[in-house]
Amino acid sequence: MAAYWRKTWPFHLLLLPALALVIIFQYIPLFGVVIAFQDYEPWLGIKGSPWVGFEHFQYLFTYPDGKQVIWNTLIISAFKLVINLIIPIVFALLLNEVSKTFFKRSVQTFVYLPHFLSWVILGGIMLDILSPEGGIVNRVLNAFGVDSIFFLGNGSWFRFTVVLSDVWKEFGFSAIIFLATLVGINPALYEAAEIDGASRWQQVISISVPLIMPIVIVVATLSLGRILDAGFDQILNLYNPLVYSHGDIIDTFVYREGLNNGQFSFGTAVGLFKSFIGFILIVISYRMAFKLANYRIF
Amino acid sequence: MSRYAKFAKVLTLSVAIGLLPTLAACSKDSNEGSPSKSTSQSDTGTGTTQSTDTGNSGELWNQKYDPPVTITTAFMDDGTSRGNAFKPGESMEDNANIRWMKDNMGINVKFDFIVTKPEDYDTKLRLLLSSGGKLPDAFAASNDPLQSLLSANKLMPLDEAIEKYAHPEYKKLLEKYSYALGEVKKDGKIYGLPAFFMGDEGTVMWIRKDWLDNLGLQPPKTLDDFENVLKAFTENDPDKNGKNDTIGLAVPLKEGPWTWMGQTDAIVSALTDQMINTYDVRLFWNKGADGKLSYGAIHPDAKLYLEKMRDWMSKGYLDKEAGIKDPSKSSELAASGKAGIMFGPFWMGEWPLGDATKNDPKADFEPFPLPTGPTGLVGRAEKPLTQGFTVFNKDFQHIDAWFAYFNKIFAKKLEQAGDPYFDPRWKDGYLEGYDYVKFNGKVVKGNYEAAGVPAEQWPLKDGGTLDIRYMMTNILGNFTSIPGSNVAAVKKFLADPNAEATSSLEFDVSQMKKRQLGAAGVRINQEVSEGKNYFTGPMTATMKSKGELLKKLATESYLKIIYGEKPIEYFDEFVKQWLDNGGQKITDEVNEWYAKNQ
């Protein structure tokens, strides 16, 4: 043991600053979550504010809109989670098969650009292109004899629009991680398969897919932890009273309720609730990944 | 697995783990601990506890403090959205007015903090509250932080100081608009000085005059005329381009019937004496015949409004996307020449409606008086009068010095002959070379190049004007306007657009664009009842806990009825839900407040 320390102490030393940062900026502020169990008032501070137990959590569930909001969050988020996983994988596999480097690079750059646009800007653009009167999307639909669709003003279409636009914005960026893995696969494997007479399709199914599976599991596991985040800035910029019943999610609700009204304790309570659910889901999916795919993330 | 694969795996894994911090629950900003230790504490500590009148000399307009006093304050300055407020090298903390105050009044101004965003300002105040730090002596506060400050007993009651030091005209103003001070009243005392709006943003009706002429129509006088014009604008191709691509009214309904632009308060007022808003549970509380307050959005008369809007929506007179648009987005429809009518304040003549002329040189939005309803009703909403308050640290020692400066500014705004508070040094403007220059014995404010002023005399190198309000505001918190004070000036310049401006107020009015001035005149000349909001108190307990729910319920229900998704009878169900979900309790709380503060 002593020999081990003698050999490795410089590495532990190198780790210290990072560890200190994490403790100072991530762990110590965690104690602030106690205000979720208080009626926090800024001038009374954490020490002086009265304790109210689980009142704020109760409030979220007994609030008349609470169930609707949680349900909306789960639906939108689940769709996003699944589609945001499948599309980038398929895209990465397809792009990996392209042999012309220039084309590959340009496509890759092109599709991940939207990731860098903010929803504030995209919200305005989408309002225009999805307009039922003269918006470009509806004009194309009209050309095919389809009636105009009020994408942002009709409840059921709203969820569809939110999921699709999110996928459009993010799939290029999410694909990077899978592309990186694909690039890292040993070319010898493909060469061997080719010699054995495997077709392109068989190579993909038997080599590429199994080898990116670990990363797929990592990404899926991590995103499960965010199942209660359905995309706050996106929905805040797109939703409106016409689609509250289908589009109001936990985060927008907390924003209106907690921040606009200065209800810090309630906002913290919901944040804590979300983290708690996320934590449970991560633990479960981690176990499942180990059991089913025999894969350990950490 | 080859080394590359391992490398790729590690790399991708680390990217994935990089996402982890987003999971971390809440990371508080723990920076910005204590505010800069202000100097005033030490100043007030040093012996000369000059309470009231000691240490200042001279007449009311010429008070100088010796030894000088220090007043600490705080400021929110966006810096980007405003025009030029300082000369190069000057700043909020070091500028001509700060030096002027020091030399001529013996007041040192110190800023405890200057931030660039309103949220940051509120956060700063909250941090000061929770850390128990020293608040600035005089500063602006509103809404939630203001209520926190009040509950924490950190503010100074002002009744005595107002009585003793305030400009007599200002006292009158406070009395006249005492109903707007509910937010800063506690136990019968006033804890904050209001910053009033000019009160000139009442709704007028903007119509494409060229469209009316194209169709041979007269400007609508009644609501029925108005409906006919809507119909004609929608169906009769008013822009004569051969396409059915126009509608009548550009209206944002995302934020309910009342908002800052494009609002439909005029239509509400033509149908009922109630005023309606759904987007804020504090607006509008109407006074009934029994002297009780009731929420406008649940009054049975609201059905009249909903029926009209629903009818117009189904006939295509209104923007089909009204429900998803906010005011600016909605105005694009009018500016792009697709809609012929929009309601809103006088300033719309420049932006956004001035843009219509850029798209189509013939486009001509003109302001008109509001239409009269079937029973002869006509009116608009009164925009809430205050835009925030100036409050004082309860340990502040020199409120007399603060008032000395405030009265000077106030007197300058009043510009009354023989006012003992009026500082003759400010006769032509505040600071020569800043907001005005003297040239050939004449005072020039703005358009320096056109007036022939040589370039070296221009306040700014590019010849532009300098917005002196930021400099002058420093310890005042909010720069108050005197409600309705520009009416005479508007009338004067309407009568003679080339009249000479003899006061700063008149100068401001003379700078208005022709259409804005015209619209201001239309508003002033149409004397109609303005729907007041009788509840001006702080948010009640139930408003805080249920307000958002009720706002959502009301806005959603209104839109569903207007869009025809629910029948008009749904209104009764909505009212029941509204009352059951806390609305009844809020109504009781509001009336309890009103009974106490009437």
PDB file of N, CA, C and O in Angstrom, chain B residues 51 78 89 94 119 148 246 288 290 311 392 461 483 578:
ATOM      1  N   SER B  51     -28.640  66.452  11.450  1.00  0.00           N
ATOM      2  CA  SER B  51     -29.919  65.829  11.170  1.00  0.00           C
ATOM      3  C   SER B  51     -30.633  66.570  10.053  1.00  0.00           C
ATOM      4  O   SER B  51     -30.573  66.165   8.899  1.00  0.00           O
ATOM      5  N   ASP B  78     -28.734  49.245 -18.612  1.00  0.00           N
ATOM      6  CA  ASP B  78     -28.579  48.244 -19.655  1.00  0.00           C
ATOM      7  C   ASP B  78     -27.391  48.577 -20.566  1.00  0.00           C
ATOM      8  O   ASP B  78     -26.639  47.714 -20.978  1.00  0.00           O
ATOM      9  N   GLY B  89     -15.474  58.529 -21.975  1.00  0.00           N
ATOM     10  CA  GLY B  89     -14.671  58.698 -20.770  1.00  0.00           C
ATOM     11  C   GLY B  89     -15.498  58.936 -19.521  1.00  0.00           C
ATOM     12  O   GLY B  89     -14.989  58.845 -18.417  1.00  0.00           O
ATOM     13  N   ASP B  94     -18.905  58.580 -12.766  1.00  0.00           N
ATOM     14  CA  ASP B  94     -18.037  59.752 -12.913  1.00  0.00           C
ATOM     15  C   ASP B  94     -18.513  60.550 -14.117  1.00  0.00           C
ATOM     16  O   ASP B  94     -18.200  60.212 -15.253  1.00  0.00           O
ATOM     17  N   GLU B 119     -33.205  41.688 -13.697  1.00  0.00           N
ATOM     18  CA  GLU B 119     -33.184  40.500 -12.828  1.00  0.00           C
ATOM     19  C   GLU B 119     -32.014  40.592 -11.863  1.00  0.00           C
ATOM     20  O   GLU B 119     -32.125  40.229 -10.694  1.00  0.00           O
ATOM     21  N   SER B 148     -40.614  42.330  -0.063  1.00  0.00           N
ATOM     22  CA  SER B 148     -39.680  41.728   0.881  1.00  0.00           C
ATOM     23  C   SER B 148     -39.052  42.794   1.774  1.00  0.00           C
ATOM     24  O   SER B 148     -38.949  42.625   2.984  1.00  0.00           O
ATOM     25  N   THR B 246     -55.756  39.935 -47.208  1.00  0.00           N
ATOM     26  CA  THR B 246     -55.775  40.922 -46.132  1.00  0.00           C
ATOM     27  C   THR B 246     -56.807  40.544 -45.080  1.00  0.00           C
ATOM     28  O   THR B 246     -57.745  39.810 -45.359  1.00  0.00           O
ATOM     29  N   GLY B 288     -67.923  48.170  -8.325  1.00  0.00           N
ATOM     30  CA  GLY B 288     -69.342  47.990  -8.592  1.00  0.00           C
ATOM     31  C   GLY B 288     -70.169  49.065  -7.927  1.00  0.00           C
ATOM     32  O   GLY B 288     -69.653  49.905  -7.187  1.00  0.00           O
ATOM     33  N   ASP B 290     -72.140  48.751  -5.558  1.00  0.00           N
ATOM     34  CA  ASP B 290     -72.156  48.568  -4.109  1.00  0.00           C
ATOM     35  C   ASP B 290     -70.831  48.955  -3.453  1.00  0.00           C
ATOM     36  O   ASP B 290     -70.633  48.730  -2.262  1.00  0.00           O
ATOM     37  N   ASP B 311     -67.264  35.967 -33.074  1.00  0.00           N
ATOM     38  CA  ASP B 311     -67.914  36.182 -34.357  1.00  0.00           C
ATOM     39  C   ASP B 311     -66.892  36.662 -35.394  1.00  0.00           C
ATOM     40  O   ASP B 311     -66.805  36.140 -36.500  1.00  0.00           O
ATOM     41  N   PHE B 392     -36.125  54.214   0.681  1.00  0.00           N
ATOM     42  CA  PHE B 392     -34.979  54.713   1.438  1.00  0.00           C
ATOM     43  C   PHE B 392     -34.637  53.769   2.576  1.00  0.00           C
ATOM     44  O   PHE B 392     -35.524  53.256   3.267  1.00  0.00           O
ATOM     45  N   LYS B 461     -19.386  63.699 -30.752  1.00  0.00           N
ATOM     46  CA  LYS B 461     -18.630  63.950 -31.979  1.00  0.00           C
ATOM     47  C   LYS B 461     -19.454  63.738 -33.238  1.00  0.00           C
ATOM     48  O   LYS B 461     -19.218  64.364 -34.265  1.00  0.00           O
ATOM     49  N   PRO B 483     -47.952  62.990 -14.435  1.00  0.00           N
ATOM     50  CA  PRO B 483     -49.012  62.491 -15.316  1.00  0.00           C
ATOM     51  C   PRO B 483     -49.782  63.627 -15.987  1.00  0.00           C
ATOM     52  O   PRO B 483     -50.156  64.610 -15.344  1.00  0.00           O
ATOM     53  N   TRP B 578     -63.072  29.456 -11.876  1.00  0.00           N
ATOM     54  CA  TRP B 578     -62.213  30.559 -11.428  1.00  0.00           C
ATOM     55  C   TRP B 578     -62.464  30.845  -9.951  1.00  0.00           C
ATOM     56  O   TRP B 578     -61.534  30.975  -9.155  1.00  0.00           O
TER      57      TRP B 578
END
